[in-house]
XYZ file of C-alpha atoms in Angstrom:
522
model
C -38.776 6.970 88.946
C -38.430 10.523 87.367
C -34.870 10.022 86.839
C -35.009 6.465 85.769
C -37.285 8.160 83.202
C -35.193 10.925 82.080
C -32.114 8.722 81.556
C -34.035 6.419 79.662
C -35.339 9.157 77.277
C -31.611 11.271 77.115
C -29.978 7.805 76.117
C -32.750 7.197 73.611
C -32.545 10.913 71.930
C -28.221 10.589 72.165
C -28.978 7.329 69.763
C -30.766 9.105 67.397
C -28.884 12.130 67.244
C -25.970 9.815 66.476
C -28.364 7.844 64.173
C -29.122 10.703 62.374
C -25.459 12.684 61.988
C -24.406 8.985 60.979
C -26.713 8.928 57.967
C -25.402 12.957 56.850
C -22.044 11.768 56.949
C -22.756 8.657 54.907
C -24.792 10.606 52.497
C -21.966 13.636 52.114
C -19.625 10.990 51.521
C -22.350 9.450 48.972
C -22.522 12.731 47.210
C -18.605 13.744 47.496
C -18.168 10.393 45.220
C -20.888 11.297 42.411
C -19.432 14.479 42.288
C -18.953 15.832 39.144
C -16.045 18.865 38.058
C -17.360 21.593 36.444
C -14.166 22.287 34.734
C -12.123 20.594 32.273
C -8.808 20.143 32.287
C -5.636 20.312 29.897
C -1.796 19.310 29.749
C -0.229 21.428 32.662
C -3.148 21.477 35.235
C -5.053 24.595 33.942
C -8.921 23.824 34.876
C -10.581 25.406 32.137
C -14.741 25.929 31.662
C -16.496 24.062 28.563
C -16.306 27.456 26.588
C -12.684 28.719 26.903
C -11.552 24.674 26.881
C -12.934 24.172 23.330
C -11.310 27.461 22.549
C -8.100 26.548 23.921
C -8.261 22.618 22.563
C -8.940 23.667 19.299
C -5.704 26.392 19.273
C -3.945 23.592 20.635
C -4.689 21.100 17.960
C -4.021 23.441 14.964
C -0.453 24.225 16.874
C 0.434 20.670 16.762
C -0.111 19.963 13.224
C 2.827 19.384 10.921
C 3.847 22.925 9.312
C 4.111 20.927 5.887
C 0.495 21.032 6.135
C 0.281 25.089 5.673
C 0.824 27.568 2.871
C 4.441 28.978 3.261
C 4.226 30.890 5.814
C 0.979 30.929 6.701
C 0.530 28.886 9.744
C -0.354 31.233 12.730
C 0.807 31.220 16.296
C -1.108 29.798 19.470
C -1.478 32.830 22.113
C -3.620 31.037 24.623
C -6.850 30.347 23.830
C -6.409 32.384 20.488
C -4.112 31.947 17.244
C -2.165 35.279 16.141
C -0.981 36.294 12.108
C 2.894 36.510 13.147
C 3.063 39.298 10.737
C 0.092 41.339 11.119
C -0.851 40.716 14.790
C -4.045 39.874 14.178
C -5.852 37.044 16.540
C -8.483 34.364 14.936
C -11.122 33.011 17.087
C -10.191 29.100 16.703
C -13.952 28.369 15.937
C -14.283 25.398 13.045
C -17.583 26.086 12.815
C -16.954 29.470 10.775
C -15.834 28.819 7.648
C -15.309 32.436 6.345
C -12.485 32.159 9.125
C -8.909 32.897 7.495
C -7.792 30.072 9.510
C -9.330 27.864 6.757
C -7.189 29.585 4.207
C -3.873 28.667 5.771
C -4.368 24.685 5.036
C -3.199 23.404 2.332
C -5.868 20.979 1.407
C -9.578 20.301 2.099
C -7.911 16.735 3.944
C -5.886 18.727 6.390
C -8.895 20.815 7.672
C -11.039 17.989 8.060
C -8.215 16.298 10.357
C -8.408 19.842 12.729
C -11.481 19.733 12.935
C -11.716 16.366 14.028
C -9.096 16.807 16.664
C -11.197 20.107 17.894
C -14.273 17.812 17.939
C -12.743 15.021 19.993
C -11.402 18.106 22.661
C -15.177 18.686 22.704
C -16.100 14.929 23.304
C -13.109 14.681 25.985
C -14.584 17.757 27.889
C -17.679 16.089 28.031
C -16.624 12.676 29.010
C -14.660 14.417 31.959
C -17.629 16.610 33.142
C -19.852 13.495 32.829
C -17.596 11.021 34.763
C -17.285 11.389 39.084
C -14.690 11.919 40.617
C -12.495 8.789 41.823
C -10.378 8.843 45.169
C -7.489 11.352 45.402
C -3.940 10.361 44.891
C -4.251 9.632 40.852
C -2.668 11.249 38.056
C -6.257 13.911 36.676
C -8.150 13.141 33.922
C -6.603 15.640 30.925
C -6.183 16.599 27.573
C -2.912 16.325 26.063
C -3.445 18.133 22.831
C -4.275 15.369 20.638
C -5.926 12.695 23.047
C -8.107 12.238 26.023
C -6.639 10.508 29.086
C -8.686 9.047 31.923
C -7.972 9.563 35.476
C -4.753 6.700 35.751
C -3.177 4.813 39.041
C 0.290 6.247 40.389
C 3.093 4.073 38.790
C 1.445 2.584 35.762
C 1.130 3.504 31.893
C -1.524 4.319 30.229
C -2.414 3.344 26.936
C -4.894 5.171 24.178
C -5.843 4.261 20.624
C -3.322 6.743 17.908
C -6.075 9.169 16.563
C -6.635 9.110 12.830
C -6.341 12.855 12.723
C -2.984 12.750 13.906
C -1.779 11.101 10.469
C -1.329 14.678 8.468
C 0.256 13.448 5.197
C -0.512 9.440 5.329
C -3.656 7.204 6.258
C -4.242 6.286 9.620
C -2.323 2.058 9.787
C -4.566 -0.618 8.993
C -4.069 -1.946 12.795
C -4.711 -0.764 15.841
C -1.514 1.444 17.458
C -1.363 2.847 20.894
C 0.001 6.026 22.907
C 1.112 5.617 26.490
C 1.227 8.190 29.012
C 3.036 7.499 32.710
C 1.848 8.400 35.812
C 4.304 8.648 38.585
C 4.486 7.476 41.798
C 3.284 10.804 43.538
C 0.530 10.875 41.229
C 1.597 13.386 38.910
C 2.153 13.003 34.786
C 5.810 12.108 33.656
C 6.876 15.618 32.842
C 9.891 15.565 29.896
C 13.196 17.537 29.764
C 11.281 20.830 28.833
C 8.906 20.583 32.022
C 6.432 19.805 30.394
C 3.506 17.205 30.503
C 4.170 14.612 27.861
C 2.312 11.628 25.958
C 4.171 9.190 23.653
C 3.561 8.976 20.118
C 6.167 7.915 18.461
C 4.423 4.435 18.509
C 1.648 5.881 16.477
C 4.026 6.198 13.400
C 4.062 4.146 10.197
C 6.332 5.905 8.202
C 9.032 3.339 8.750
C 6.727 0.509 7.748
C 6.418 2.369 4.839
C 9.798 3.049 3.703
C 10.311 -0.691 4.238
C 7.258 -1.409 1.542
C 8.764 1.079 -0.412
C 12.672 0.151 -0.638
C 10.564 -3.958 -1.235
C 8.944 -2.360 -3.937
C 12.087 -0.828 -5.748
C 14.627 -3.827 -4.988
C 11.320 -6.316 -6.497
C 10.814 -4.119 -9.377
C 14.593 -4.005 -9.717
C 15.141 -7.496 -10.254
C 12.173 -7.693 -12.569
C 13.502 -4.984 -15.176
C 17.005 -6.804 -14.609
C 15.154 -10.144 -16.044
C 12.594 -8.401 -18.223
C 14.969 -6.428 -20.541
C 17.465 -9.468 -21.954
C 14.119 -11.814 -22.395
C 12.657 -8.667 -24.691
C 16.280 -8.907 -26.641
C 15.914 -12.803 -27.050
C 12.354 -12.233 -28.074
C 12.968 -9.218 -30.686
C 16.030 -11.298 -31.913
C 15.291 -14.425 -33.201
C 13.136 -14.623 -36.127
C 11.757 -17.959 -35.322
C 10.184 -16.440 -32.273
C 7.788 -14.133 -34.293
C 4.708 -16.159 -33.843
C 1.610 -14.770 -31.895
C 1.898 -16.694 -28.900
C 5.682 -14.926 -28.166
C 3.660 -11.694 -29.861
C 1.857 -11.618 -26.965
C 4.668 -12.139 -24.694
C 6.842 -9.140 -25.681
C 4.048 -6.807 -25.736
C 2.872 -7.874 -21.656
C 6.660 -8.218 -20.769
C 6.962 -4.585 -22.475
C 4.050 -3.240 -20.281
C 5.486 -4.778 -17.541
C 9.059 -3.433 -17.833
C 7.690 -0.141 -18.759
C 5.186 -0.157 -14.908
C 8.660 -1.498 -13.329
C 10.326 1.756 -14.528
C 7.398 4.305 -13.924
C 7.043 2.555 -10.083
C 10.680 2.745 -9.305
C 11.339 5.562 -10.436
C 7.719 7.389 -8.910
C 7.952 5.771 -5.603
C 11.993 6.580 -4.902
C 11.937 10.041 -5.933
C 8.673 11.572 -5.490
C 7.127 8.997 -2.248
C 10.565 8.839 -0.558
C 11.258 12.013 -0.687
C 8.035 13.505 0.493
C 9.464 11.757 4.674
C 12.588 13.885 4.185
C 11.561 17.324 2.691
C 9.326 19.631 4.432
C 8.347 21.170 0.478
C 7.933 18.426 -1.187
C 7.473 17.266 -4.852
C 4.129 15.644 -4.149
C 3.208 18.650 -1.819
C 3.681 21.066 -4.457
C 1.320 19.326 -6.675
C 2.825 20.191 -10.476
C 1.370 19.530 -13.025
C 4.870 17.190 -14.040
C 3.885 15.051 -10.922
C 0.825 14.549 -11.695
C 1.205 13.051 -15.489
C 4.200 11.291 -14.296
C 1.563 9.264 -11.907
C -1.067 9.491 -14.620
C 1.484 7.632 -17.003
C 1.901 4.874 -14.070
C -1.574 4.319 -13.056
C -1.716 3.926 -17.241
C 0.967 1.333 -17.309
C -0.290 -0.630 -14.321
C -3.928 -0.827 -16.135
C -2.045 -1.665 -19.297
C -0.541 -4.579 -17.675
C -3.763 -5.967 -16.802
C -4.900 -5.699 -19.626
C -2.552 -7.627 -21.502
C -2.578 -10.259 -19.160
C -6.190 -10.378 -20.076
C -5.048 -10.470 -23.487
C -2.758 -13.216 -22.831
C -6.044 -15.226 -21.230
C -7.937 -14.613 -23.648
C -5.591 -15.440 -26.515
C -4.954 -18.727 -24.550
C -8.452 -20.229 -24.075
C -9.355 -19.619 -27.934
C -6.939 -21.245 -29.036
C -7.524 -24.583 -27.229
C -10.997 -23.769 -27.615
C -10.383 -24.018 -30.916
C -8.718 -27.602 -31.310
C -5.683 -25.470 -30.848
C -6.040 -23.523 -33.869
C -3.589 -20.685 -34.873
C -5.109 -17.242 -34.543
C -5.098 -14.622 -37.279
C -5.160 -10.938 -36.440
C -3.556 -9.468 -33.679
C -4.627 -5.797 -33.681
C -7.274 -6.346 -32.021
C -4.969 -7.372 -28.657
C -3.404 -4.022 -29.424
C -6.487 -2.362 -28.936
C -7.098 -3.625 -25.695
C -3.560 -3.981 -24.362
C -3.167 0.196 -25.252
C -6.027 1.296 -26.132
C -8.471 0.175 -23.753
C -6.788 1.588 -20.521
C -6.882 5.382 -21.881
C -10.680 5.524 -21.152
C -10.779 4.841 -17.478
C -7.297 6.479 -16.874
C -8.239 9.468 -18.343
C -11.798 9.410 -16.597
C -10.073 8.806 -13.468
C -7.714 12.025 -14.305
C -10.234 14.161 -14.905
C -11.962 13.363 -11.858
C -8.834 13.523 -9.508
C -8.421 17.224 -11.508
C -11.976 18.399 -10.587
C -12.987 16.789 -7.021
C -9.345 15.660 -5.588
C -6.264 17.750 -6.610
C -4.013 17.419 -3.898
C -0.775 15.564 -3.568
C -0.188 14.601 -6.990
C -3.232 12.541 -6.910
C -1.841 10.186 -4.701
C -4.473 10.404 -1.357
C -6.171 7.223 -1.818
C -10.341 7.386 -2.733
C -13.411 6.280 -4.160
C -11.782 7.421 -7.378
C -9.545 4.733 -7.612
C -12.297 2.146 -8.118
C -12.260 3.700 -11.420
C -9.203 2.125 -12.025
C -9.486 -1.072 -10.322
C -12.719 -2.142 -11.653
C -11.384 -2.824 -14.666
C -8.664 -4.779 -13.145
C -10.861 -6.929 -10.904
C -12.695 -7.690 -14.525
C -9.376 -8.731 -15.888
C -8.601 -10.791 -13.192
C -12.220 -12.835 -12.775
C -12.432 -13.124 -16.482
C -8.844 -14.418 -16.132
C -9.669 -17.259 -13.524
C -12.773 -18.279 -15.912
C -10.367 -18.692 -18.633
C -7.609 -21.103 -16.285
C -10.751 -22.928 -14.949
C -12.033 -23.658 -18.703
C -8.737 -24.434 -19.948
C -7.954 -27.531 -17.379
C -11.455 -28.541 -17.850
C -10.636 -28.882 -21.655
C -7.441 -30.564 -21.071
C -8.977 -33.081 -18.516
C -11.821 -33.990 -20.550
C -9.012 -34.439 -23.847
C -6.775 -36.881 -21.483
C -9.893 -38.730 -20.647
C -11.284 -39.231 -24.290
C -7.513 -41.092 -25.053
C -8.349 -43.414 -22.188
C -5.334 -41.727 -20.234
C -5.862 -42.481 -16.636
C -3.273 -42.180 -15.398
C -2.797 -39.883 -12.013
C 1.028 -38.600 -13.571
C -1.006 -37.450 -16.999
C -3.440 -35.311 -14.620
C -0.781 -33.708 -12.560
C 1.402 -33.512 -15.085
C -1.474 -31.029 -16.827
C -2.756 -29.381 -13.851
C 1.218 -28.036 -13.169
C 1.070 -27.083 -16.406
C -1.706 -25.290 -16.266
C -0.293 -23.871 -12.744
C 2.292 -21.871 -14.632
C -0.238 -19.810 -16.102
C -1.031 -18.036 -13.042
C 1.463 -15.719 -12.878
C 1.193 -14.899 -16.456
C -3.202 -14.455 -16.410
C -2.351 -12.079 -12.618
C -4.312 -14.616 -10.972
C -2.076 -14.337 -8.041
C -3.269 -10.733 -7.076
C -6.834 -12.317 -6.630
C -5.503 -14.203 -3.552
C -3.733 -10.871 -1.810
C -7.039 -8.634 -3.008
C -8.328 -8.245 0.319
C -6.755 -5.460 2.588
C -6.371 -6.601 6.025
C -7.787 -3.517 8.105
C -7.151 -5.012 11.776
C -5.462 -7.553 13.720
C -1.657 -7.423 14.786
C 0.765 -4.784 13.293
C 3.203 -7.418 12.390
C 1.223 -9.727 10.798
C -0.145 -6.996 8.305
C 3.168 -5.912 7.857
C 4.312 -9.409 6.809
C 1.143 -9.437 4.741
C 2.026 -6.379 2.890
C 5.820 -7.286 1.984
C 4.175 -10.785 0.511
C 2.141 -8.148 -1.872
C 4.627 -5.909 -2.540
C 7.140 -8.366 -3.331
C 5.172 -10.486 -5.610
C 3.908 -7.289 -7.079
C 7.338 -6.368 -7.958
C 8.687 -10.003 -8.922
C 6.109 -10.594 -11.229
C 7.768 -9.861 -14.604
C 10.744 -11.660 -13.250
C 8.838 -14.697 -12.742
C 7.034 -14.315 -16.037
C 10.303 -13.617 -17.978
C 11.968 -16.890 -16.421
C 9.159 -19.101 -17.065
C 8.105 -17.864 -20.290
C 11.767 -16.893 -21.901
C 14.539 -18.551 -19.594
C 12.963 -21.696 -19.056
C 11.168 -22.129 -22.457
C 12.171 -24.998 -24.663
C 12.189 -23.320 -28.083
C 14.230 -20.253 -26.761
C 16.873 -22.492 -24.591
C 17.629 -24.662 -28.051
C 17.942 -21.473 -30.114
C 19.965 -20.029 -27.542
C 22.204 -23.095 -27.360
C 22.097 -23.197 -31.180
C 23.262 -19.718 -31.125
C 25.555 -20.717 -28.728
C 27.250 -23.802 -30.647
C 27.392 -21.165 -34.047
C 29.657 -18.740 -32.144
C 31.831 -21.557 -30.871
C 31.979 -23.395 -34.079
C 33.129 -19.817 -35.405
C 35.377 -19.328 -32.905
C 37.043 -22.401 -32.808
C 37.325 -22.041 -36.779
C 38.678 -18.652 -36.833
C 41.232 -20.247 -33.780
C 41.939 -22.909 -36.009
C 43.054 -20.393 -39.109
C 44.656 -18.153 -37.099
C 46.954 -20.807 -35.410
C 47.544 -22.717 -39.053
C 48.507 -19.275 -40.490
C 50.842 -18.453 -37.854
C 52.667 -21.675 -38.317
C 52.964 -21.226 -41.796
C 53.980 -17.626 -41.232
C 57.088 -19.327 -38.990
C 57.691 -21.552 -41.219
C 57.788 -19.702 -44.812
C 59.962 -17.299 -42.443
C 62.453 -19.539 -41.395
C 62.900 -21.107 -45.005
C 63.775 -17.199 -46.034
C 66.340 -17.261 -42.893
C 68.196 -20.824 -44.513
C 67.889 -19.399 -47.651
C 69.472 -15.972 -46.632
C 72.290 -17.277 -44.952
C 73.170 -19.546 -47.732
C 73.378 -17.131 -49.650
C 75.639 -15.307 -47.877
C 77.834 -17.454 -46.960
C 78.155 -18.609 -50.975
C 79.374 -15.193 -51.650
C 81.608 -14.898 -48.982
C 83.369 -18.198 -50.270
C 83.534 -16.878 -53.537
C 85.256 -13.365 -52.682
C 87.881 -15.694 -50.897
C-alpha cells in the first residue's frame, strides 16, 4: 500500500515539475519575442547607443548633402561620429541644437540648414522607432539607418519600399506626388551591398529634376512659338494706319507685354534654371544682384500681362455696356497695364531682399502671394466681365425676337474667343495638384506650361491672323504690290521690245547705208 502510495505521489510531483518548467519555457519564449534592442543600428551593422547614434546620424546626414549647398570650401569631413575642418583639423560636435556651432556657418542658406536638421531629427525618430519595436524572428535583413531613411526589419528576397524624404531635395521642392526608395534584402538575409561593399538604398527614383527639364524645354519651345507669332502681328498692327483705333490700342500694348514675358521667361529659365542641374556654382547659387533684377523684370512682365488682360476686360464690357459706345481716353489703361504692377513687384522685392535672399529669389513662398493676388483679382474680375457680356448679348438677341438656337451659339462662340484674351483659361489650371500619381501630375503640368507659353500665339492668331479687318488690308496690301508688280512687268517688257525694235531699225538703216556707199565707190 506504501508503495502504491509513493508511486502515486512521485508521478503526481514529475507532472508538475513538467507543468511548471513547461510554463518558464513558454514565458522565456514570451519575453524573448517582446524583447526590445537597446542599441540602434546604422548602414554596415555597427549597433550604436541612442547618444553616439544621434551623433553619428547627424555626421552622416550633413556628409550626404550636395556640396553645392556649402560655402566654397567650407563643407567639413565626417570622422565617425564627428565632422573635421580639412584645413585646420579641428572636430565639431554634430549637435543642431547649438547654433553658435561653426557648422551653421558652412551652409549656404537658412533652407539648407533646416533640411539637416530635419534629416538629424528623423535619425532621432528612427532610433526610437527601432528601440520601441520587438524583435521579429531571426533570418531577416535588421532594422537600420541608411543615412537618409529609416528601414524596418524586411523578409529575405523582397524590396523594400520608403516614402523620398523632403529633406533630401537640397536645391528643389520636394514633387507634388508621392515617390519611393527601395532597398533589397537578399536571400541570406543580408542588405544588397553595391560595387564599393557597401550597404546601399536606391534613390534615384526620388529625383524630379528630369520632370523638370521636360517643363522647362515645354516652356521655352511654347514661348518660342508665341514670340514667333507675336512679333509680325505687332508689325501688322504698328503698320497700318487704319488699325489705330482703341480696340487694336489695346491689342498691341497686351501682345507687347506678352512678347516682352515670352523673352524675359525664355531667356531666365534656359540660362539661369537650366543651368543651375549642370553647374555645381551656379548663376542662381551665387545670388547677384544681375540675377535678381533680371527675375524682378520677369515677375514685372508676367504681372503686366495680367494686367492688361484686365485692361482688355474691362475695356470690353464698357463698351457694350455702353450701347457699344467708342471710348475716349486711353491713359488711363496705361496706368494700369505699367503702372499698376510696380507697386506689388517692388513690395514683393523688397521683401524677398529683407526676409528671403537666396537663389535669386526663386525658392518659392508666402511672398509670392504678393504677386498673385493681384492676378487672381484680374482673373475673377475678368470672368465677371465674360459672364456680363453674354448676358448683354442674350438679352439684345431676345429683344429682336431672335430665337433662334444658331443666333445663341453663334454668340456664345463668340464670346468663347475671349477667353484666351481676358486669361480666363489659367482659372481652370489654378489649382496645384499636390498628390495622386506622378504621371498624371506630370501630364497636368505640361497642359499648364504649354498653354502658359502658347498663349500669345493663340491671342495673336485670333486677334491679328484671323481678324477680318487685318486679313482684307493684308490682301489689299497684297493686290497693291501685285498690281505694281505686274505694271512695272508690263513696262519693263514693252520697253524692252521697243528697245529691240528701235535697235534693229538702226541695224537696216546701217547696212543700207553701207552698202549705198560701197555701190557708189564702184
Amino acid at each position: 500500500m506504501n508503495a502504491i502510495f509513493l508511486r502515486i505521489m512521485t508521478a503526481g510531483l514529475s507532472v508538475i515539475l513538467l507543468l511548471i518548467l513547461s510554463t518558464e519555457s513558454v514565458s522565456g519564449e514570451n519575453d524573448k519575442s517582446t524583447e526590445k534592442p537597446s542599441h540602434c543600428r546604422v548602414s554596415g551593422g555597427s549597433l550604436l547607443t541612442t547618444e553616439h547614434f544621434a551623433l553619428y546620424s547627424c555626421a552622416s546626414c550633413y556628409r550626404h548633402m550636395d556640396a553645392r549647398l556649402f560655402s566654397n570650401g567650407t563643407k567639413l569631413r565626417q570622422r565617425g561620429m564627428w565632422l573635421q575642418n580639412s584645413e585646420t583639423n579641428e572636430l565639431y560636435k554634430p549637435t543642431y541644437t547649438n547654433r553658435s556651432s561653426p557648422i551653421f556657418k558652412t551652409f549656404r542658406t537658412s533652407k539648407q540648414i533646416d533640411l539637416w536638421i530635419s534629416c538629424c531629427k528623423a535619425a532621432v525618430e528612427c532610433c526610437e522607432n527601432m528601440r520601441q519595436t520587438p524583435l521579429t524572428s531571426e533570418g531577416v535583413c535588421p532594422r537600420t539607418w541608411d543615412g537618409w531613411n529609416c528601414w524596418p526589419d524586411t523578409a529575405p528576397g523582397t524590396i523594400q519600399q520608403s516614402p523620398c524624404p523632403a529633406y533630401i531635395y537640397f536645391n528643389s521642392d520636394k514633387p507634388q506626388c508621392t515617390r519611393y526608395a527601395t532597398k533589397e534584402c537578399w536571400d541570406n538575409a543580408t542588405w544588397f551591398i553595391n560595387f564599393k561593399g557597401n550597404e546601399y538604398s536606391d534613390y534615384s527614383t526620388c529625383g524630379q529634376g528630369e520632370d523638370i527639364k521636360l517643363l522647362m524645354k515645354t516652356h521655352l519651345i511654347t514661348f518660342g512659338i508665341s514670340i514667333v507669332l507675336l512679333i509680325p502681328a505687332l508689325i501688322i498692327f504698328f503698320y497700318y494706319r487704319q488699325l489705330k483705333v482703341h480696340r487694336v490700342f489695346m491689342h498691341k500694348n497686351l501682345f507687347i507685354s506678352l512678347l516682352l514675358t515670352g523673352v524675359f521667361v525664355t531667356v531666365f529659365e534656359g540660362y539661369f534654371i537650366l543651368d543651375s542641374f549642370n553647374n555645381y556654382n551656379s548663376v542662381l547659387e551665387e545670388n547677384g544682384p544681375g540675377c535678381k533684377l533680371f527675375y524682378t523684370i520677369t515677375k514685372y512682365m508676367r504681372l503686366s500681362t495680367y494686367m492688361w488682360m484686365f485692361c482688355e476686360g474691362f475695356y470690353l464690357h464698357k463698351l457694350i455696356a455702353a450701347a457699344f459706345a467708342e471710348q475716349k481716353g486711353v491713359l488711363i489703361f496705361c496706368a494700369i497695364g505699367w503702372g499698376v504692377p510696380f507697386i506689388p513687384v517692388t513690395i514683393w522685392a523688397i521683401t524677398r531682399q529683407l526676409m528671403a535672399d537666396e537663389l535669386c529669389w526663386t525658392v518659392p513662398g508666402y511672398y509670392e502671394w504678393i504677386i498673385y493676388v493681384p492676378m487672381l483679382a484680374a482673373l475673377v474680375v475678368n470672368f465677371c466681365f465674360l459672364a456680363h457680356i453674354i448676358q448683354i448679348i442674350i438679352t439684345k438677341l431676345r429683344s429682336t425676337n431672335t430665337n433662334e438656337p444658331a443666333q445663341f451659339r453663334r454668340a456664345v462662340r463668340a464670346t468663347m474667343v475671349l477667353i484666351p484674351l481676358f486669361g480666363l483659361h489659367f482659372l481652370f489650371l489654378a489649382y496645384n495638384h499636390k498628390k495622386g500619381d506622378c504621371h498624371v501630375i506630370l501630364i497636368f503640368n505640361l497642359i499648364v506650361y504649354s498653354l502658359d507659353g502658347l498663349q500669345g500665339g493663340i491671342v495673336a492668331l485670333l486677334f491679328c491672323y484671323l481678324n477680318n479687318e487685318v486679313l482684307y488690308l493684308l490682301k489689299r496690301s497684297y493686290n497693291r504690290k501685285k498690281m505694281v508688280h505686274d505694271i512695272t512687268s508690263h513696262m519693263s517688257s514693252r520697253k524692252t521690245r521697243e528697245s529691240r525694235t528701235s535697235v534693229s531699225t538702226n541695224m537696216e538703216s546701217l547696212a543700207n547705208d553701207a552698202l549705198a556707199r560701197g555701190l557708189k565707190k564702184k
